Structures are given as C-alpha cells and as structure tokens.
PDB file of C-alpha atoms in Angstrom:
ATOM      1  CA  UNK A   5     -25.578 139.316  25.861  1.00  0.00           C
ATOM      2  CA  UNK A   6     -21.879 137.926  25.269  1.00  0.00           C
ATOM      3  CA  UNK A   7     -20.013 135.820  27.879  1.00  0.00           C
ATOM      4  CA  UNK A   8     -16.514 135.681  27.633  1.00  0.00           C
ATOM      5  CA  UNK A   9     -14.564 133.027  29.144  1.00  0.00           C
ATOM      6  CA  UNK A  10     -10.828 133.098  29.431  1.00  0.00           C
ATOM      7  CA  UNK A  11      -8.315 130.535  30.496  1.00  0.00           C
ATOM      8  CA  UNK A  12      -4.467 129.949  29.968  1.00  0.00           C
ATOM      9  CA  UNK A  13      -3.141 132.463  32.095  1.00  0.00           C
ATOM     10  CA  UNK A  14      -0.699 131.866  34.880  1.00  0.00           C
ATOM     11  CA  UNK A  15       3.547 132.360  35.370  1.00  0.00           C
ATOM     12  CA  UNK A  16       5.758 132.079  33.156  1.00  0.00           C
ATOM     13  CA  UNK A  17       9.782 132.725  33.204  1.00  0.00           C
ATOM     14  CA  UNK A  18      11.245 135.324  31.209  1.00  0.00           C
ATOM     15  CA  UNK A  19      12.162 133.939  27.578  1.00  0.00           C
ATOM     16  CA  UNK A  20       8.628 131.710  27.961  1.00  0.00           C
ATOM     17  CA  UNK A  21       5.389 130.818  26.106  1.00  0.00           C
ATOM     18  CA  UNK A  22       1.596 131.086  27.037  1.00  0.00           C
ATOM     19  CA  UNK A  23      -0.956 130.495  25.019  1.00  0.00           C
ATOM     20  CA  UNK A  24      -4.596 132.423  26.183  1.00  0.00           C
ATOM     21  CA  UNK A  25      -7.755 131.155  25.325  1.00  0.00           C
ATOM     22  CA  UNK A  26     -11.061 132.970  25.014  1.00  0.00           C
ATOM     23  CA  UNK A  27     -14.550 131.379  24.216  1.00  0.00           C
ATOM     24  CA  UNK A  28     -17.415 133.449  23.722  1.00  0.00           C
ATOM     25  CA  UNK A  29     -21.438 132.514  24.563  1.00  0.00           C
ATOM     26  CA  UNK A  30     -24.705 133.858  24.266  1.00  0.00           C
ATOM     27  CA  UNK A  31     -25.475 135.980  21.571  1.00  0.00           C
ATOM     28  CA  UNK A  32     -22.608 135.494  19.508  1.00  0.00           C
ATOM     29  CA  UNK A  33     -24.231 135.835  15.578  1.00  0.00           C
ATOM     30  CA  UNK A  34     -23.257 139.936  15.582  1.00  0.00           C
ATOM     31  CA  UNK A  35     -18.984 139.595  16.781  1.00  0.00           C
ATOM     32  CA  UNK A  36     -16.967 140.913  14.492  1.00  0.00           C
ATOM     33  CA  UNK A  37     -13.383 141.889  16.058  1.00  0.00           C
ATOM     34  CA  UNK A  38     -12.288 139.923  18.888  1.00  0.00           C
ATOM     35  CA  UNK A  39      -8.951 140.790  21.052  1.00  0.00           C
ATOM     36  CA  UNK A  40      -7.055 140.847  23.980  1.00  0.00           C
ATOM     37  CA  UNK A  41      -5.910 143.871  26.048  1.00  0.00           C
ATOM     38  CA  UNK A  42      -3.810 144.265  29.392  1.00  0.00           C
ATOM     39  CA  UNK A  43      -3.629 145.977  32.274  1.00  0.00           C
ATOM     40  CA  UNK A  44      -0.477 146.067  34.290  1.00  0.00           C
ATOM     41  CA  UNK A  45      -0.706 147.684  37.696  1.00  0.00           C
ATOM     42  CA  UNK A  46      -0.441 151.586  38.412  1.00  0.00           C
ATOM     43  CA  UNK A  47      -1.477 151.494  34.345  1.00  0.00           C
ATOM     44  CA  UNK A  48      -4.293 151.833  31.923  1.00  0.00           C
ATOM     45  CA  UNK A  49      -5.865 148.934  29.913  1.00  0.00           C
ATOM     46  CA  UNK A  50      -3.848 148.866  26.517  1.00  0.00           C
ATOM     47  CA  UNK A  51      -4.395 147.403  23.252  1.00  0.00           C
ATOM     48  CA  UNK A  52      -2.550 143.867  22.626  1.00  0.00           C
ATOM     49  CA  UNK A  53      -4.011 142.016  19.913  1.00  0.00           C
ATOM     50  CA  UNK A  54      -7.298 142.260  17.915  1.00  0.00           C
ATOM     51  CA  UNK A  55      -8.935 140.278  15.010  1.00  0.00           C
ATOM     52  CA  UNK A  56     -11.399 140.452  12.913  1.00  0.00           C
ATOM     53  CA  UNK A  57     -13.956 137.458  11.469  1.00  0.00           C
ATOM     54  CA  UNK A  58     -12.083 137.820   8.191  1.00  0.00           C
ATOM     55  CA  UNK A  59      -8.972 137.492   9.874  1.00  0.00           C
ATOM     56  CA  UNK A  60      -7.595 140.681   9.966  1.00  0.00           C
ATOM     57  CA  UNK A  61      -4.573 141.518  12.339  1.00  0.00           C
ATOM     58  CA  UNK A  62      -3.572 144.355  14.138  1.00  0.00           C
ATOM     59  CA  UNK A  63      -1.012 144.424  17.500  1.00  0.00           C
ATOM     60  CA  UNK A  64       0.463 147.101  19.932  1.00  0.00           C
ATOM     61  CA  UNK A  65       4.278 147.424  18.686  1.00  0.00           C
ATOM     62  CA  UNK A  66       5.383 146.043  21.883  1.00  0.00           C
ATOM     63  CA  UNK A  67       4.002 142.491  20.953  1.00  0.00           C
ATOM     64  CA  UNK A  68       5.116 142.400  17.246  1.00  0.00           C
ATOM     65  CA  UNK A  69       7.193 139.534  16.475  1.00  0.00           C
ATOM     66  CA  UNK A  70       6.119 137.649  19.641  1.00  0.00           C
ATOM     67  CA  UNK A  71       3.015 137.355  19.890  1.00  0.00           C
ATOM     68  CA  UNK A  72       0.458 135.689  17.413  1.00  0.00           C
ATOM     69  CA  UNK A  73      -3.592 136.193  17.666  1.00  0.00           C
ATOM     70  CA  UNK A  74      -5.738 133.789  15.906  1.00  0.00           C
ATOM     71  CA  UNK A  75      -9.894 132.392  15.912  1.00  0.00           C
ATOM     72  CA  UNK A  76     -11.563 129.787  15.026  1.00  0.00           C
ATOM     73  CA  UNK A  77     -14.711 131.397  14.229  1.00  0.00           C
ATOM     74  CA  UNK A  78     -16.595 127.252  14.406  1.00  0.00           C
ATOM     75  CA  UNK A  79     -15.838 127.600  18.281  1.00  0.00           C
ATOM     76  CA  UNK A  80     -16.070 131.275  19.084  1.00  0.00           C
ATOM     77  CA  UNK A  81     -12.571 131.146  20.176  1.00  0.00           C
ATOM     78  CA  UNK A  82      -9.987 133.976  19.949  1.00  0.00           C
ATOM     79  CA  UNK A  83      -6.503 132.811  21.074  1.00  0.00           C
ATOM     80  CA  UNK A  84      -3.317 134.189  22.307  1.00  0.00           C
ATOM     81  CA  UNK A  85       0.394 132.584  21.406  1.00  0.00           C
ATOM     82  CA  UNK A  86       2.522 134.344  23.867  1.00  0.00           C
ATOM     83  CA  UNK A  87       6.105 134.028  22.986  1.00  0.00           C
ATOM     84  CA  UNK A  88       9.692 135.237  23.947  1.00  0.00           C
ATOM     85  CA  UNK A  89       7.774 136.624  27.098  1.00  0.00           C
ATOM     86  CA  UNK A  90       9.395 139.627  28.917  1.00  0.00           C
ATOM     87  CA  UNK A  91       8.850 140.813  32.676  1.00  0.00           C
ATOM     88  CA  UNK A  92       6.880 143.619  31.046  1.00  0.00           C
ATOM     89  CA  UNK A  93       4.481 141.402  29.508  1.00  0.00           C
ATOM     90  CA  UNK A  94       3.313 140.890  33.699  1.00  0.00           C
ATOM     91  CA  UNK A  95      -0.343 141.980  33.408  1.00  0.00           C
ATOM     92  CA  UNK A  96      -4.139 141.384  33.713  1.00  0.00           C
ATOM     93  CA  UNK A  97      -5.130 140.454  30.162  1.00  0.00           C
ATOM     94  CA  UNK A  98      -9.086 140.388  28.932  1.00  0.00           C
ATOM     95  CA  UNK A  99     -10.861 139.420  26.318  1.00  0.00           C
ATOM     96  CA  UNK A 100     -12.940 141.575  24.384  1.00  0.00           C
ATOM     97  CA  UNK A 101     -15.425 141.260  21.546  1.00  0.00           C
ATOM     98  CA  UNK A 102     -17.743 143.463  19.722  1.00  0.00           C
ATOM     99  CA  UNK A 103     -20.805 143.299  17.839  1.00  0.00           C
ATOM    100  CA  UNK A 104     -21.244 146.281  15.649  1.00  0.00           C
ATOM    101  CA  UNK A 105     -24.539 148.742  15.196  1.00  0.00           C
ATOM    102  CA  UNK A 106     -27.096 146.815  13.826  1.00  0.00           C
ATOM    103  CA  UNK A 107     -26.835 143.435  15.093  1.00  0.00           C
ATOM    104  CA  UNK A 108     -28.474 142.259  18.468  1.00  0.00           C
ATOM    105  CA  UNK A 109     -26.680 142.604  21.316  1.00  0.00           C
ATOM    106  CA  UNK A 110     -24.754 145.326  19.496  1.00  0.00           C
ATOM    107  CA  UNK A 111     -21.876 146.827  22.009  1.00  0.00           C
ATOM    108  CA  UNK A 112     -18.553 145.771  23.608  1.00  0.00           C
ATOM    109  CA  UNK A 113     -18.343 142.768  26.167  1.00  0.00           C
ATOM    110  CA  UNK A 114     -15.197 141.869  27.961  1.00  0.00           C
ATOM    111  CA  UNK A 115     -13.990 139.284  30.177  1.00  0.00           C
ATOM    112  CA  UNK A 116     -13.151 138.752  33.276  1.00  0.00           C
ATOM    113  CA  UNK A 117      -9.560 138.870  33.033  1.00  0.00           C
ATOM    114  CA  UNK A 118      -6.466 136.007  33.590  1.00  0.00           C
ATOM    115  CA  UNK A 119      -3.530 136.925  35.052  1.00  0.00           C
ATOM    116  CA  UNK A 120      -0.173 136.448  33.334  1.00  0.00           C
ATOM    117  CA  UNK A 121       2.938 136.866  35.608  1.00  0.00           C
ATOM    118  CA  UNK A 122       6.414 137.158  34.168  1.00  0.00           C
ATOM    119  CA  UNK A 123       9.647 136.697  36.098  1.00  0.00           C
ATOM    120  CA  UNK A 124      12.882 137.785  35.465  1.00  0.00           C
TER     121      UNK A 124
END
C-alpha cells in the first residue's frame, strides 16, 4: 500500500502562486509516474501534471506555461508550482502515483485531495 499525503492548498487571488506538496509512504520501491489531477465542481477529475522517476513531463494545455511539476525522488515528494493562477484553476486537486505490473503493491493510489480556491 501507498499513502499519499498532500498539503499546500488553500486561496489564492487571481494573478497568484501556490505551491502543492505530495509525500508518498508505505510501499513506495515500485512508483514510477507521480501527478496531480483536479476536480472542479459539476466536473470530472482531469489530468494536470504528471512525472515520471526519470523526470519526464507531461501537462493538460490549460497549465502550460504556468505551472511547473517536479520530485525529489530522496523524499518521495512530487510538487506543484502554481503560477499566474486563474479563477478556473478553483478545484479539488489529488495526488496520484502508480506502481506498474510487476512490482508490489502494483496499481494506482491517490490522495485525499487539497483544495485550491481562486478569486477573481
């Protein structure tokens, strides 16, 4: 089993930086991509950020240009560097990390969420 723990979340004006943070426990040898995701209400979860333990990048086009993943793979940590933040960017946001086929614990494990509220 994974625990993810998140923290850094809160409100933020419009124009504003956040930084999430995102420490993982338990069975952590297998992880291989880490992210974050969001859920805004009335919508479904979407993609924000994910990397991999090489360091590999990918974001949802919304995000590109503001916002910056990174890990520190000593500490298990997967961070968020929320810049330039628009109302839009008002959402749930988890953590997720997976541990491919063949590892123990293989599977997806997310968070339990931190709220980021945006005002205009």
């Amino acid at each position: 089993q994974v625990r993810l723990a998140e923290s850094g979340g809160g409100l933020e004006q419009a124009g504003g930086s956040l930084r999430l943070s995102c420490a993982a426990s338990g069975s952590i040898f297998g992880i291989n991509g880490m992210g974050w995701y969001r859920q805004a209400p009335g919508k479904q979860r979407e993609l924000v950020a994910v990397i991999t333990r090489g360091g590999s990048t990918n974001y949802a086009d919304s995000v590109k240009g503001r916002f910056t993943i990174s890990r520190d793979n000593a500490k298990n940590t997967v961070y968020l560097q929320m810049n330039s933040l628009k109302p839009e960017d008002t959402a749930v946001y988890y953590c997720n990390a997976n541990i491919p086929p063949g590892y123990s614990g293989s599977g997806t494990y997310w968070g339990q969420g931190t709220q980021v509220t945006v005002s205009s």
